[in-house]
Amino acid sequence: MPNHEVSPCQLVIFGASGDLTKRKLIPSLYDLFIGKMLPEHFAVLGVSRTPMSDDQFRDHLLESARKFIHGLDEAKWREFAQMIYYHPGDSVLPEAFEGIRKRMAEVSQLRKTGDNCLLYLSMSPNLYEPTIVNIGNAGIVTEGKSWCSINRASRPWQRIIIEKPFGNDTESAAHLNRVLGRVFEEESIYRIDHYLGKETVQNLLVFRFANAIFEPIWNRTYIDHVQVTAAETVGVEGRGGYYDSPSGGAMRDMVQSHLLQVMAVVAMEPPVALEADGIRLEKSKIFRAARPIKAADVPLMAIRGQYGPGQMDGKPLPGYRQEPGVDPNSQTETYAALQLYVDTWRWGGVPFYLRSGKRMAKKLTEIVITFKHTPHALFREQTLKKVNGLTPNQIVINVQPNEGIRLRFEGKVPGVGMNIKSVVMDFDYVKQFNAEPPEAYATLLLDAIKGDQTLFKHRDEVEGAWRSVQGVIDYWKENDDEPLPTYASGTWGPSESDIMMDRNGRHWRNPT
Ligand code: BG6
């Protein structure tokens, strides 16, 4: 694996007054600072339209840091805040870039960061294109330009981190990739998916490829089906405007992006080496092999739903259509479930069930690998659950919370007689390592500073993932007048989704 070192650099956040900066980026950078993982010469320059001075920006961030950083040490914060600067500017206006460049040069001198810079687009997606074009025209990007192509290792680098959504569909994603490609080389584009930064998703690579015992059974011969669930108890959290827009809805917001990435890590072939290119290539192949769902199959293999009023912990909750910023007749899905097939030698015939929803019964993200029944039901009479003989073995990978891996298998109940019951072997991340998993954004920001693209998406993955679900998106759009299945807030989603599983003789794992 190549040795990725941190080098001096400046992080420029476009859209810095937004939610992501205070909720995720600054807390993650503070953690990296406390852990002494940032480069010695480092600076953050926030850019957005709101007029603010450096100090006002720092005060604004401190206010949220008190809320979002557990165990904030204010003395250390003051030290950390010294590396944060602010420049008011509208990145969609070409003329704003004279000031932005000047400020970048000043900050670079003050903090001795040199010309390396990481440009973070944390803004409304409709502003991506003009901002990228302006960055290109402003001459900030020198990488790939002939005059400085002599010694790659010593020349300054410019990288761009871009948040999801990467387009609303296959076509707009390809367009965005072309726009990016005119300004940046692919190796300088960091398409962030915070699910890839989650510790347990990374651990999946280790689980699969650092152990000899799982890989031989990781295929259609032994595995019956795979479930990936990302359930949230929250609603749209005041983001009704975004969620109800063409980029919103559970399919685009969660399934197309995060869940398909998780599925790809479960399904990919072992890469030849632990390198960004190798891993991303193997994931891309999964998207190529994911069988697009045909229009006629959509009603059977793709379920959407919207949360209605309900309650959680005894508190009444409004339905989606009553949320602020949401059209009272909205047809946006807050729940989506898919049955997908990956047409490869390894996975032929094994269904992958993906689902995600807001206002569900429990906050959890998990991957469930269910194995086939034993070939011969030797203990049929002895099982406590006599319905279908033995309960099949399962590996449950808890992505969050309670990060860990659980293996369910059958055991004998102590005592006379031969009674059989499912038991669990449990690896609990926190107990085992006596440490909380780091925030995904901290991992990803550090990787981008180091120039490691392993946990970022390649353009082929993004476009491939859109292609895998495009048929469903089109069908849902064409049939927008059909009544949308609903589910009460605080439940496990619409009954149509359970019916999809029943039809296959399977059921969702809905942990209590
Ligand atoms: C974001 C989505 O990408 O992921 C949000 O836009 C969602 O709607 C969030 O709530 C979930 O992330 P996590 O890490 O809490 O599972």
Short mmCIF file of C-alpha atoms and ligand atoms in Angstrom, two decimals:
data_model
loop_
_atom_site.label_atom_id
_atom_site.label_comp_id
_atom_site.label_asym_id
_atom_site.label_seq_id
_atom_site.Cartn_x
_atom_site.Cartn_y
_atom_site.Cartn_z
CA MET A 1 0.00 0.00 0.00
CA PRO A 2 1.47 3.39 -0.93
CA ASN A 3 2.64 5.49 1.95
CA HIS A 4 0.35 8.51 2.15
CA GLU A 5 1.87 11.35 4.16
CA VAL A 6 0.25 14.57 5.27
CA SER A 7 1.71 17.64 3.61
CA PRO A 8 1.11 21.36 4.34
CA CYS A 9 -2.15 22.54 2.83
CA GLN A 10 -5.10 24.83 2.99
CA LEU A 11 -8.68 23.55 3.14
CA VAL A 12 -11.08 25.93 1.40
CA ILE A 13 -14.72 25.23 2.27
CA PHE A 14 -17.17 26.69 -0.25
CA GLY A 15 -20.56 27.03 1.43
CA ALA A 16 -18.88 27.37 4.84
CA SER A 17 -21.81 28.98 6.62
CA GLY A 18 -23.94 25.86 6.02
CA ASP A 19 -24.87 23.07 8.36
CA LEU A 20 -22.24 20.55 7.31
CA THR A 21 -19.34 22.80 8.32
CA LYS A 22 -20.46 23.21 11.90
CA ARG A 23 -21.98 19.76 12.40
CA LYS A 24 -19.34 17.57 10.77
CA LEU A 25 -16.34 19.27 9.17
CA ILE A 26 -15.19 21.48 12.03
CA PRO A 27 -15.79 18.84 14.77
CA SER A 28 -13.85 16.31 12.66
CA LEU A 29 -10.98 18.73 12.07
CA TYR A 30 -10.92 19.53 15.80
CA ASP A 31 -10.63 15.78 16.56
CA LEU A 32 -7.77 15.48 14.07
CA PHE A 33 -6.11 18.52 15.65
CA ILE A 34 -6.43 17.02 19.15
CA GLY A 35 -5.03 13.74 17.83
CA LYS A 36 -2.11 15.70 16.27
CA MET A 37 -2.96 14.28 12.88
CA LEU A 38 -3.23 17.50 10.90
CA PRO A 39 -0.20 18.80 9.03
CA GLU A 40 1.90 21.24 11.04
CA HIS A 41 1.17 23.93 8.46
CA PHE A 42 -2.55 23.84 7.91
CA ALA A 43 -5.39 26.33 7.51
CA VAL A 44 -9.13 26.34 6.92
CA LEU A 45 -10.59 29.11 4.82
CA GLY A 46 -14.39 29.31 4.91
CA VAL A 47 -16.02 30.96 1.91
CA SER A 48 -19.72 31.79 1.61
CA ARG A 49 -21.99 34.70 0.89
CA THR A 50 -22.73 35.75 4.51
CA PRO A 51 -20.64 38.80 5.43
CA MET A 52 -18.51 37.85 8.46
CA SER A 53 -15.03 38.56 9.80
CA ASP A 54 -12.60 35.79 10.78
CA ASP A 55 -13.50 36.31 14.43
CA GLN A 56 -17.22 36.27 13.81
CA PHE A 57 -16.85 33.01 11.88
CA ARG A 58 -14.79 31.51 14.72
CA ASP A 59 -17.41 32.60 17.28
CA HIS A 60 -20.18 31.13 15.18
CA LEU A 61 -18.26 27.84 14.98
CA LEU A 62 -17.51 27.83 18.71
CA GLU A 63 -21.21 28.13 19.48
CA SER A 64 -21.94 24.97 17.49
CA ALA A 65 -18.77 23.26 18.72
CA ARG A 66 -20.21 23.47 22.26
CA LYS A 67 -23.18 21.52 20.97
CA PHE A 68 -21.54 19.06 18.58
CA ILE A 69 -18.12 18.32 20.13
CA HIS A 70 -18.29 16.05 23.17
CA GLY A 71 -15.72 16.99 25.78
CA LEU A 72 -14.72 20.22 24.02
CA ASP A 73 -11.59 21.70 25.61
CA GLU A 74 -12.02 25.44 25.11
CA ALA A 75 -8.33 26.22 25.65
CA LYS A 76 -7.42 23.78 22.89
CA TRP A 77 -10.26 25.13 20.78
CA ARG A 78 -8.73 28.62 20.92
CA GLU A 79 -5.46 27.20 19.62
CA PHE A 80 -7.32 25.27 16.91
CA ALA A 81 -9.45 28.28 15.94
CA GLN A 82 -6.31 30.25 15.09
CA MET A 83 -6.01 28.26 11.90
CA ILE A 84 -9.54 29.13 10.77
CA TYR A 85 -10.19 32.10 8.44
CA TYR A 86 -13.18 33.41 6.57
CA HIS A 87 -13.80 35.23 3.31
CA PRO A 88 -17.22 36.49 2.19
CA GLY A 89 -17.70 35.65 -1.46
CA ASP A 90 -20.22 34.11 -3.82
CA SER A 91 -18.50 31.27 -5.64
CA VAL A 92 -21.01 31.29 -8.51
CA LEU A 93 -19.79 34.76 -9.53
CA PRO A 94 -16.58 34.71 -11.59
CA GLU A 95 -15.59 38.14 -10.25
CA ALA A 96 -15.62 36.81 -6.66
CA PHE A 97 -12.55 34.72 -7.41
CA GLU A 98 -10.11 37.58 -7.52
CA GLY A 99 -10.84 38.19 -3.83
CA ILE A 100 -10.93 34.46 -3.02
CA ARG A 101 -7.52 33.88 -4.63
CA LYS A 102 -6.04 36.89 -2.85
CA ARG A 103 -7.33 35.64 0.48
CA MET A 104 -6.04 32.12 -0.20
CA ALA A 105 -2.59 33.58 -0.89
CA GLU A 106 -2.69 35.62 2.35
CA VAL A 107 -3.75 32.63 4.44
CA SER A 108 -1.10 30.51 2.77
CA GLN A 109 1.57 33.03 3.77
CA LEU A 110 0.30 33.35 7.32
CA ARG A 111 0.18 29.61 7.93
CA LYS A 112 3.01 28.61 5.58
CA THR A 113 0.78 26.15 3.78
CA GLY A 114 2.33 26.64 0.35
CA ASP A 115 0.20 26.13 -2.75
CA ASN A 116 -1.39 22.80 -1.84
CA CYS A 117 -5.12 23.14 -1.46
CA LEU A 118 -8.15 21.03 -0.83
CA LEU A 119 -11.33 22.63 -2.14
CA TYR A 120 -14.49 21.39 -0.42
CA LEU A 121 -17.86 21.95 -2.09
CA SER A 122 -20.41 21.98 0.70
CA MET A 123 -23.22 23.80 -1.01
CA SER A 124 -26.51 23.34 -2.74
CA PRO A 125 -25.90 20.97 -5.71
CA ASN A 126 -27.24 23.47 -8.25
CA LEU A 127 -24.22 25.65 -7.40
CA TYR A 128 -21.63 22.93 -8.13
CA GLU A 129 -21.27 23.54 -11.84
CA PRO A 130 -20.76 27.33 -11.81
CA THR A 131 -18.40 27.01 -8.84
CA ILE A 132 -16.29 24.33 -10.54
CA VAL A 133 -16.16 26.34 -13.77
CA ASN A 134 -15.10 29.45 -11.84
CA ILE A 135 -12.41 27.54 -9.94
CA GLY A 136 -11.10 26.36 -13.32
CA ASN A 137 -11.13 29.83 -14.87
CA ALA A 138 -9.54 31.42 -11.82
CA GLY A 139 -6.37 29.41 -12.47
CA ILE A 140 -6.33 27.83 -9.00
CA VAL A 141 -5.73 24.39 -10.47
CA THR A 142 -2.21 23.93 -11.77
CA GLU A 143 -2.11 20.13 -11.57
CA GLY A 144 -2.07 18.45 -14.91
CA LYS A 145 -0.95 21.67 -16.58
CA SER A 146 2.12 21.23 -18.73
CA TRP A 147 4.25 23.95 -17.15
CA CYS A 148 4.46 22.13 -13.87
CA SER A 149 4.51 18.55 -15.02
CA ILE A 150 8.22 18.03 -14.34
CA ASN A 151 8.40 16.48 -10.92
CA ARG A 152 5.06 15.20 -9.81
CA ALA A 153 6.05 14.53 -6.21
CA SER A 154 7.30 18.02 -5.53
CA ARG A 155 4.73 20.07 -7.42
CA PRO A 156 1.79 21.62 -5.56
CA TRP A 157 -1.49 19.74 -5.61
CA GLN A 158 -5.09 20.87 -5.75
CA ARG A 159 -7.86 18.43 -4.86
CA ILE A 160 -11.60 18.85 -4.80
CA ILE A 161 -13.96 17.14 -2.38
CA ILE A 162 -17.51 17.04 -3.56
CA GLU A 163 -20.51 16.11 -1.45
CA LYS A 164 -23.45 14.08 -2.65
CA PRO A 165 -25.79 14.30 -4.50
CA PHE A 166 -23.75 13.65 -7.65
CA GLY A 167 -26.60 14.48 -9.98
CA ASN A 168 -30.21 13.31 -9.83
CA ASP A 169 -29.89 10.53 -12.35
CA THR A 170 -27.41 8.81 -14.67
CA GLU A 171 -27.36 11.65 -17.17
CA SER A 172 -26.88 14.52 -14.73
CA ALA A 173 -24.20 12.52 -12.86
CA ALA A 174 -22.31 11.97 -16.13
CA HIS A 175 -22.65 15.67 -16.89
CA LEU A 176 -21.26 16.66 -13.47
CA ASN A 177 -18.37 14.25 -13.99
CA ARG A 178 -17.60 15.87 -17.34
CA VAL A 179 -17.67 19.35 -15.76
CA LEU A 180 -15.29 18.17 -13.02
CA GLY A 181 -13.10 16.40 -15.55
CA ARG A 182 -12.52 19.62 -17.51
CA VAL A 183 -10.89 21.20 -14.44
CA PHE A 184 -9.49 18.34 -12.36
CA GLU A 185 -7.79 15.06 -13.11
CA GLU A 186 -9.73 12.03 -11.81
CA GLU A 187 -6.99 11.43 -9.24
CA SER A 188 -7.71 14.87 -7.74
CA ILE A 189 -11.47 14.37 -7.44
CA TYR A 190 -12.69 13.10 -4.08
CA ARG A 191 -16.40 12.21 -4.25
CA ILE A 192 -17.31 11.77 -0.64
CA ASP A 193 -19.69 9.14 0.69
CA HIS A 194 -19.53 9.24 4.45
CA TYR A 195 -20.73 5.64 4.69
CA LEU A 196 -17.39 4.52 3.26
CA GLY A 197 -15.67 6.36 6.11
CA LYS A 198 -17.60 4.43 8.74
CA GLU A 199 -15.32 2.15 10.68
CA THR A 200 -17.49 -0.95 10.30
CA VAL A 201 -17.76 -0.56 6.54
CA GLN A 202 -13.97 -0.42 6.34
CA ASN A 203 -13.78 -3.35 8.72
CA LEU A 204 -15.81 -5.33 6.24
CA LEU A 205 -12.77 -5.37 3.95
CA VAL A 206 -10.66 -6.71 6.80
CA PHE A 207 -13.34 -9.21 7.83
CA ARG A 208 -13.60 -10.57 4.31
CA PHE A 209 -10.01 -10.42 3.12
CA ALA A 210 -7.88 -10.79 6.26
CA ASN A 211 -9.59 -13.98 7.40
CA ALA A 212 -9.39 -17.29 5.64
CA ILE A 213 -12.58 -18.77 7.06
CA PHE A 214 -15.25 -16.47 5.60
CA GLU A 215 -14.23 -16.04 1.97
CA PRO A 216 -14.77 -19.69 0.94
CA ILE A 217 -18.42 -19.48 2.02
CA TRP A 218 -19.02 -15.94 0.72
CA ASN A 219 -20.92 -16.97 -2.41
CA ARG A 220 -24.13 -18.35 -3.91
CA THR A 221 -23.38 -21.90 -2.75
CA TYR A 222 -23.68 -20.98 0.92
CA ILE A 223 -25.43 -17.62 1.08
CA ASP A 224 -29.20 -17.47 0.72
CA HIS A 225 -29.56 -13.70 0.62
CA VAL A 226 -28.11 -10.42 1.85
CA GLN A 227 -29.97 -7.57 3.53
CA VAL A 228 -28.66 -4.04 3.94
CA THR A 229 -30.81 -1.81 6.14
CA ALA A 230 -30.29 1.85 7.01
CA ALA A 231 -33.16 2.83 9.26
CA GLU A 232 -33.45 6.25 10.83
CA THR A 233 -35.82 7.42 13.54
CA VAL A 234 -35.45 11.06 12.55
CA GLY A 235 -37.71 12.70 9.98
CA VAL A 236 -36.43 15.26 7.49
CA GLU A 237 -34.95 17.38 10.31
CA GLY A 238 -35.93 20.76 8.89
CA ARG A 239 -34.46 19.82 5.48
CA GLY A 240 -37.90 19.45 3.92
CA GLY A 241 -36.98 21.82 1.08
CA TYR A 242 -34.00 19.70 -0.03
CA TYR A 243 -35.62 16.35 0.67
CA ASP A 244 -38.71 17.23 -1.34
CA SER A 245 -36.59 18.45 -4.29
CA PRO A 246 -35.59 16.36 -7.35
CA SER A 247 -32.40 15.28 -5.51
CA GLY A 248 -34.31 14.12 -2.46
CA GLY A 249 -36.29 11.04 -1.47
CA ALA A 250 -34.99 7.85 0.10
CA MET A 251 -33.94 6.27 -3.20
CA ARG A 252 -31.59 9.10 -4.17
CA ASP A 253 -30.65 10.31 -0.72
CA MET A 254 -29.72 6.93 0.75
CA VAL A 255 -30.17 3.86 -1.48
CA GLN A 256 -28.45 5.00 -4.68
CA SER A 257 -25.55 6.44 -2.73
CA HIS A 258 -24.78 4.88 0.64
CA LEU A 259 -26.55 1.53 0.42
CA LEU A 260 -25.27 0.59 -3.01
CA GLN A 261 -21.74 1.40 -1.82
CA VAL A 262 -22.18 -0.89 1.18
CA MET A 263 -23.57 -3.58 -1.11
CA ALA A 264 -20.54 -3.22 -3.37
CA VAL A 265 -18.15 -3.75 -0.45
CA VAL A 266 -20.08 -6.89 0.53
CA ALA A 267 -20.15 -8.22 -3.03
CA MET A 268 -16.81 -7.17 -4.56
CA GLU A 269 -14.07 -9.60 -5.50
CA PRO A 270 -10.78 -9.42 -3.57
CA PRO A 271 -8.67 -6.64 -5.09
CA VAL A 272 -5.16 -7.51 -6.24
CA ALA A 273 -3.69 -5.02 -3.77
CA LEU A 274 -4.92 -2.74 -1.05
CA GLU A 275 -4.85 0.31 -3.29
CA ALA A 276 -7.46 2.86 -4.20
CA ASP A 277 -7.49 1.88 -7.87
CA GLY A 278 -7.82 -1.83 -7.22
CA ILE A 279 -10.60 -1.50 -4.66
CA ARG A 280 -12.55 1.03 -6.69
CA LEU A 281 -12.26 -1.07 -9.81
CA GLU A 282 -13.70 -4.11 -8.03
CA LYS A 283 -16.59 -2.03 -6.70
CA SER A 284 -17.26 -0.60 -10.17
CA LYS A 285 -17.56 -4.14 -11.51
CA ILE A 286 -20.38 -4.80 -9.04
CA PHE A 287 -22.33 -1.85 -10.42
CA ARG A 288 -21.75 -3.15 -13.92
CA ALA A 289 -23.08 -6.53 -12.86
CA ALA A 290 -26.09 -5.24 -10.90
CA ARG A 291 -29.07 -6.25 -13.02
CA PRO A 292 -31.19 -3.17 -13.83
CA ILE A 293 -34.80 -3.67 -12.72
CA LYS A 294 -37.14 -3.70 -15.74
CA ALA A 295 -40.28 -1.56 -15.67
CA ALA A 296 -42.52 -4.64 -15.49
CA ASP A 297 -40.63 -5.87 -12.40
CA VAL A 298 -40.58 -2.59 -10.49
CA PRO A 299 -43.85 -3.19 -8.60
CA LEU A 300 -42.48 -6.56 -7.43
CA MET A 301 -38.89 -5.59 -6.73
CA ALA A 302 -38.96 -1.96 -5.63
CA ILE A 303 -41.14 -0.55 -2.88
CA ARG A 304 -41.57 3.07 -1.91
CA GLY A 305 -43.43 4.54 1.01
CA GLN A 306 -43.96 7.74 2.90
CA TYR A 307 -44.28 8.20 6.64
CA GLY A 308 -47.59 9.33 7.99
CA PRO A 309 -48.27 10.59 11.52
CA GLY A 310 -47.34 8.23 14.32
CA GLN A 311 -45.52 8.20 17.59
CA MET A 312 -42.20 7.39 19.16
CA ASP A 313 -41.52 6.98 22.87
CA GLY A 314 -45.09 8.06 23.50
CA LYS A 315 -44.62 11.36 21.64
CA PRO A 316 -46.88 12.13 18.67
CA LEU A 317 -45.08 12.80 15.39
CA PRO A 318 -46.32 14.56 12.25
CA GLY A 319 -46.49 12.85 8.88
CA TYR A 320 -44.06 13.79 6.10
CA ARG A 321 -46.62 15.95 4.32
CA GLN A 322 -47.06 18.02 7.47
CA GLU A 323 -43.31 18.74 7.77
CA PRO A 324 -42.15 22.34 7.15
CA GLY A 325 -40.99 22.94 3.59
CA VAL A 326 -42.79 19.85 2.25
CA ASP A 327 -45.55 20.03 -0.34
CA PRO A 328 -48.77 18.85 1.40
CA ASN A 329 -49.42 16.61 -1.63
CA SER A 330 -45.82 15.45 -1.93
CA GLN A 331 -45.18 12.12 -3.64
CA THR A 332 -41.58 11.95 -2.36
CA GLU A 333 -40.70 8.58 -0.84
CA THR A 334 -39.23 8.57 2.65
CA TYR A 335 -38.78 4.80 2.44
CA ALA A 336 -37.36 2.71 -0.38
CA ALA A 337 -36.65 -1.00 -0.60
CA LEU A 338 -35.10 -2.90 -3.49
CA GLN A 339 -34.50 -6.48 -4.47
CA LEU A 340 -31.38 -6.56 -6.62
CA TYR A 341 -29.30 -9.23 -8.29
CA VAL A 342 -25.61 -9.07 -9.04
CA ASP A 343 -25.05 -11.14 -12.15
CA THR A 344 -21.64 -12.62 -11.49
CA TRP A 345 -20.28 -16.12 -11.07
CA ARG A 346 -20.11 -15.60 -7.30
CA TRP A 347 -23.57 -14.12 -6.77
CA GLY A 348 -25.78 -15.72 -9.46
CA GLY A 349 -29.34 -16.01 -8.05
CA VAL A 350 -28.61 -14.47 -4.62
CA PRO A 351 -30.96 -11.57 -3.88
CA PHE A 352 -29.63 -8.43 -2.24
CA TYR A 353 -32.37 -6.61 -0.38
CA LEU A 354 -31.67 -2.97 0.38
CA ARG A 355 -33.95 -0.69 2.37
CA SER A 356 -33.79 2.69 3.98
CA GLY A 357 -36.37 4.86 5.62
CA LYS A 358 -36.89 7.83 7.85
CA ARG A 359 -39.03 7.74 11.00
CA MET A 360 -38.62 4.03 11.37
CA ALA A 361 -38.87 2.04 14.58
CA LYS A 362 -35.15 2.07 15.36
CA LYS A 363 -31.98 3.88 14.32
CA LEU A 364 -29.70 1.25 12.89
CA THR A 365 -27.59 0.36 9.89
CA GLU A 366 -26.78 -3.28 9.46
CA ILE A 367 -25.74 -5.84 6.90
CA VAL A 368 -27.26 -9.27 7.33
CA ILE A 369 -25.81 -12.27 5.55
CA THR A 370 -28.22 -15.18 5.81
CA PHE A 371 -26.83 -18.60 4.96
CA LYS A 372 -28.68 -21.49 3.39
CA HIS A 373 -30.28 -24.23 5.45
CA THR A 374 -28.31 -27.36 6.16
CA PRO A 375 -28.66 -29.81 3.28
CA HIS A 376 -30.31 -32.37 5.51
CA ALA A 377 -32.73 -31.43 8.31
CA LEU A 378 -31.31 -33.84 10.86
CA PHE A 379 -32.62 -31.94 13.88
CA ARG A 380 -36.05 -31.05 12.56
CA GLU A 381 -37.84 -32.66 15.50
CA GLN A 382 -35.55 -31.16 18.09
CA THR A 383 -35.75 -27.49 17.18
CA LEU A 384 -37.67 -25.27 19.54
CA LYS A 385 -39.03 -23.33 16.56
CA LYS A 386 -40.52 -26.19 14.65
CA VAL A 387 -41.72 -24.06 11.76
CA ASN A 388 -38.96 -24.57 9.27
CA GLY A 389 -36.53 -26.82 11.04
CA LEU A 390 -33.38 -25.01 12.07
CA THR A 391 -32.86 -21.27 11.91
CA PRO A 392 -30.30 -20.52 9.21
CA ASN A 393 -26.91 -19.15 10.25
CA GLN A 394 -26.55 -15.43 10.02
CA ILE A 395 -23.72 -12.94 10.16
CA VAL A 396 -24.98 -9.53 11.24
CA ILE A 397 -22.59 -6.65 10.71
CA ASN A 398 -23.73 -3.72 12.82
CA VAL A 399 -22.55 -0.63 11.01
CA GLN A 400 -24.13 1.61 13.64
CA PRO A 401 -24.87 1.91 16.50
CA ASN A 402 -23.29 -0.85 18.66
CA GLU A 403 -20.65 -1.36 15.98
CA GLY A 404 -19.69 -4.99 15.78
CA ILE A 405 -20.24 -8.36 14.15
CA ARG A 406 -22.53 -11.07 15.38
CA LEU A 407 -22.58 -14.68 14.22
CA ARG A 408 -25.78 -16.59 14.85
CA PHE A 409 -25.66 -20.36 14.89
CA GLU A 410 -27.54 -23.23 16.46
CA GLY A 411 -26.66 -24.63 19.88
CA LYS A 412 -27.93 -27.29 22.21
CA VAL A 413 -30.01 -26.07 25.14
CA PRO A 414 -28.36 -27.44 28.31
CA GLY A 415 -30.16 -30.30 30.01
CA VAL A 416 -31.56 -33.63 29.19
CA GLY A 417 -33.00 -34.14 25.77
CA MET A 418 -31.87 -32.57 22.53
CA ASN A 419 -33.32 -29.12 22.28
CA ILE A 420 -31.82 -26.63 19.88
CA LYS A 421 -31.81 -22.87 20.03
CA SER A 422 -30.11 -20.03 18.15
CA VAL A 423 -27.14 -18.52 19.99
CA VAL A 424 -24.93 -15.58 19.15
CA MET A 425 -21.16 -15.07 19.11
CA ASP A 426 -20.55 -11.41 19.53
CA PHE A 427 -17.72 -9.06 18.58
CA ASP A 428 -18.40 -5.64 20.04
CA TYR A 429 -16.13 -2.96 18.63
CA VAL A 430 -16.14 -0.67 21.68
CA LYS A 431 -15.67 -3.47 24.24
CA GLN A 432 -12.95 -5.15 22.21
CA PHE A 433 -10.88 -2.08 21.39
CA ASN A 434 -11.95 0.09 24.29
CA ALA A 435 -12.46 2.97 21.88
CA GLU A 436 -15.32 4.66 20.10
CA PRO A 437 -15.12 4.50 16.30
CA PRO A 438 -13.92 7.80 14.83
CA GLU A 439 -16.29 10.13 13.02
CA ALA A 440 -16.43 9.13 9.35
CA TYR A 441 -15.69 12.69 8.21
CA ALA A 442 -12.46 12.78 10.23
CA THR A 443 -11.24 9.62 8.48
CA LEU A 444 -12.22 10.95 5.06
CA LEU A 445 -10.81 14.46 5.51
CA LEU A 446 -7.50 13.04 6.63
CA ASP A 447 -7.43 10.65 3.67
CA ALA A 448 -8.08 13.54 1.27
CA ILE A 449 -5.29 15.56 2.87
CA LYS A 450 -3.00 12.55 2.43
CA GLY A 451 -4.14 11.95 -1.12
CA ASP A 452 -5.63 8.52 -0.49
CA GLN A 453 -8.71 7.96 -2.67
CA THR A 454 -9.54 4.45 -1.45
CA LEU A 455 -12.67 5.52 0.43
CA PHE A 456 -13.90 7.96 -2.23
CA LYS A 457 -16.00 7.11 -5.23
CA HIS A 458 -14.60 6.87 -8.74
CA ARG A 459 -16.71 8.37 -11.54
CA ASP A 460 -17.49 4.87 -12.86
CA GLU A 461 -18.95 3.88 -9.51
CA VAL A 462 -21.19 6.93 -9.36
CA GLU A 463 -22.51 6.49 -12.87
CA GLY A 464 -22.79 2.72 -12.44
CA ALA A 465 -24.78 3.11 -9.24
CA TRP A 466 -27.21 5.48 -10.95
CA ARG A 467 -27.63 3.04 -13.84
CA SER A 468 -28.51 0.25 -11.40
CA VAL A 469 -31.55 2.13 -10.09
CA GLN A 470 -32.46 4.34 -13.04
CA GLY A 471 -35.27 2.02 -14.18
CA VAL A 472 -36.94 2.29 -10.78
CA ILE A 473 -36.58 6.07 -10.66
CA ASP A 474 -38.10 6.40 -14.15
CA TYR A 475 -40.95 4.07 -13.35
CA TRP A 476 -41.79 5.89 -10.15
CA LYS A 477 -41.74 9.20 -11.96
CA GLU A 478 -43.97 7.94 -14.76
CA ASN A 479 -46.41 6.55 -12.19
CA ASP A 480 -46.36 9.52 -9.90
CA ASP A 481 -50.14 9.64 -9.72
CA GLU A 482 -50.35 6.19 -8.09
CA PRO A 483 -51.17 6.38 -4.39
CA LEU A 484 -47.98 6.12 -2.37
CA PRO A 485 -47.93 3.39 0.29
CA THR A 486 -47.70 4.95 3.74
CA TYR A 487 -46.40 3.74 7.09
CA ALA A 488 -46.97 5.14 10.53
CA SER A 489 -43.97 7.00 11.97
CA GLY A 490 -42.14 4.76 14.40
CA THR A 491 -42.76 1.51 12.48
CA TRP A 492 -40.68 -0.66 10.12
CA GLY A 493 -42.02 0.75 6.86
CA PRO A 494 -44.94 -0.04 4.54
CA SER A 495 -46.52 -3.49 4.56
CA GLU A 496 -45.83 -3.72 0.79
CA SER A 497 -42.17 -4.18 1.67
CA ASP A 498 -42.92 -7.16 3.92
CA ILE A 499 -45.09 -8.59 1.18
CA MET A 500 -42.15 -8.35 -1.25
CA MET A 501 -40.10 -10.44 1.17
CA ASP A 502 -42.96 -12.88 1.89
CA ARG A 503 -43.32 -13.55 -1.80
CA ASN A 504 -39.72 -14.77 -1.72
CA GLY A 505 -40.29 -16.80 1.46
CA ARG A 506 -38.05 -14.42 3.43
CA HIS A 507 -38.50 -11.67 5.96
CA TRP A 508 -36.73 -8.51 7.03
CA ARG A 509 -34.68 -8.69 10.18
CA ASN A 510 -36.41 -6.11 12.36
CA PRO A 511 -34.48 -6.15 15.64
CA THR A 512 -36.38 -5.09 18.73
C1 BG6 B 1 -27.09 11.67 4.55
C2 BG6 B 1 -28.52 11.87 4.12
O1 BG6 B 1 -26.27 11.44 3.46
O2 BG6 B 1 -27.03 10.56 5.45
C3 BG6 B 1 -29.42 12.10 5.31
O3 BG6 B 1 -28.59 12.99 3.25
C4 BG6 B 1 -29.27 10.96 6.30
O4 BG6 B 1 -30.79 12.22 4.91
C5 BG6 B 1 -27.80 10.72 6.63
O5 BG6 B 1 -29.98 11.32 7.49
C6 BG6 B 1 -27.66 9.46 7.45
O6 BG6 B 1 -26.33 9.34 7.88
P1 BG6 B 1 -25.95 8.47 9.16
O7 BG6 B 1 -24.48 8.52 9.21
O8 BG6 B 1 -26.63 9.11 10.33
O9 BG6 B 1 -26.51 7.10 8.90
#
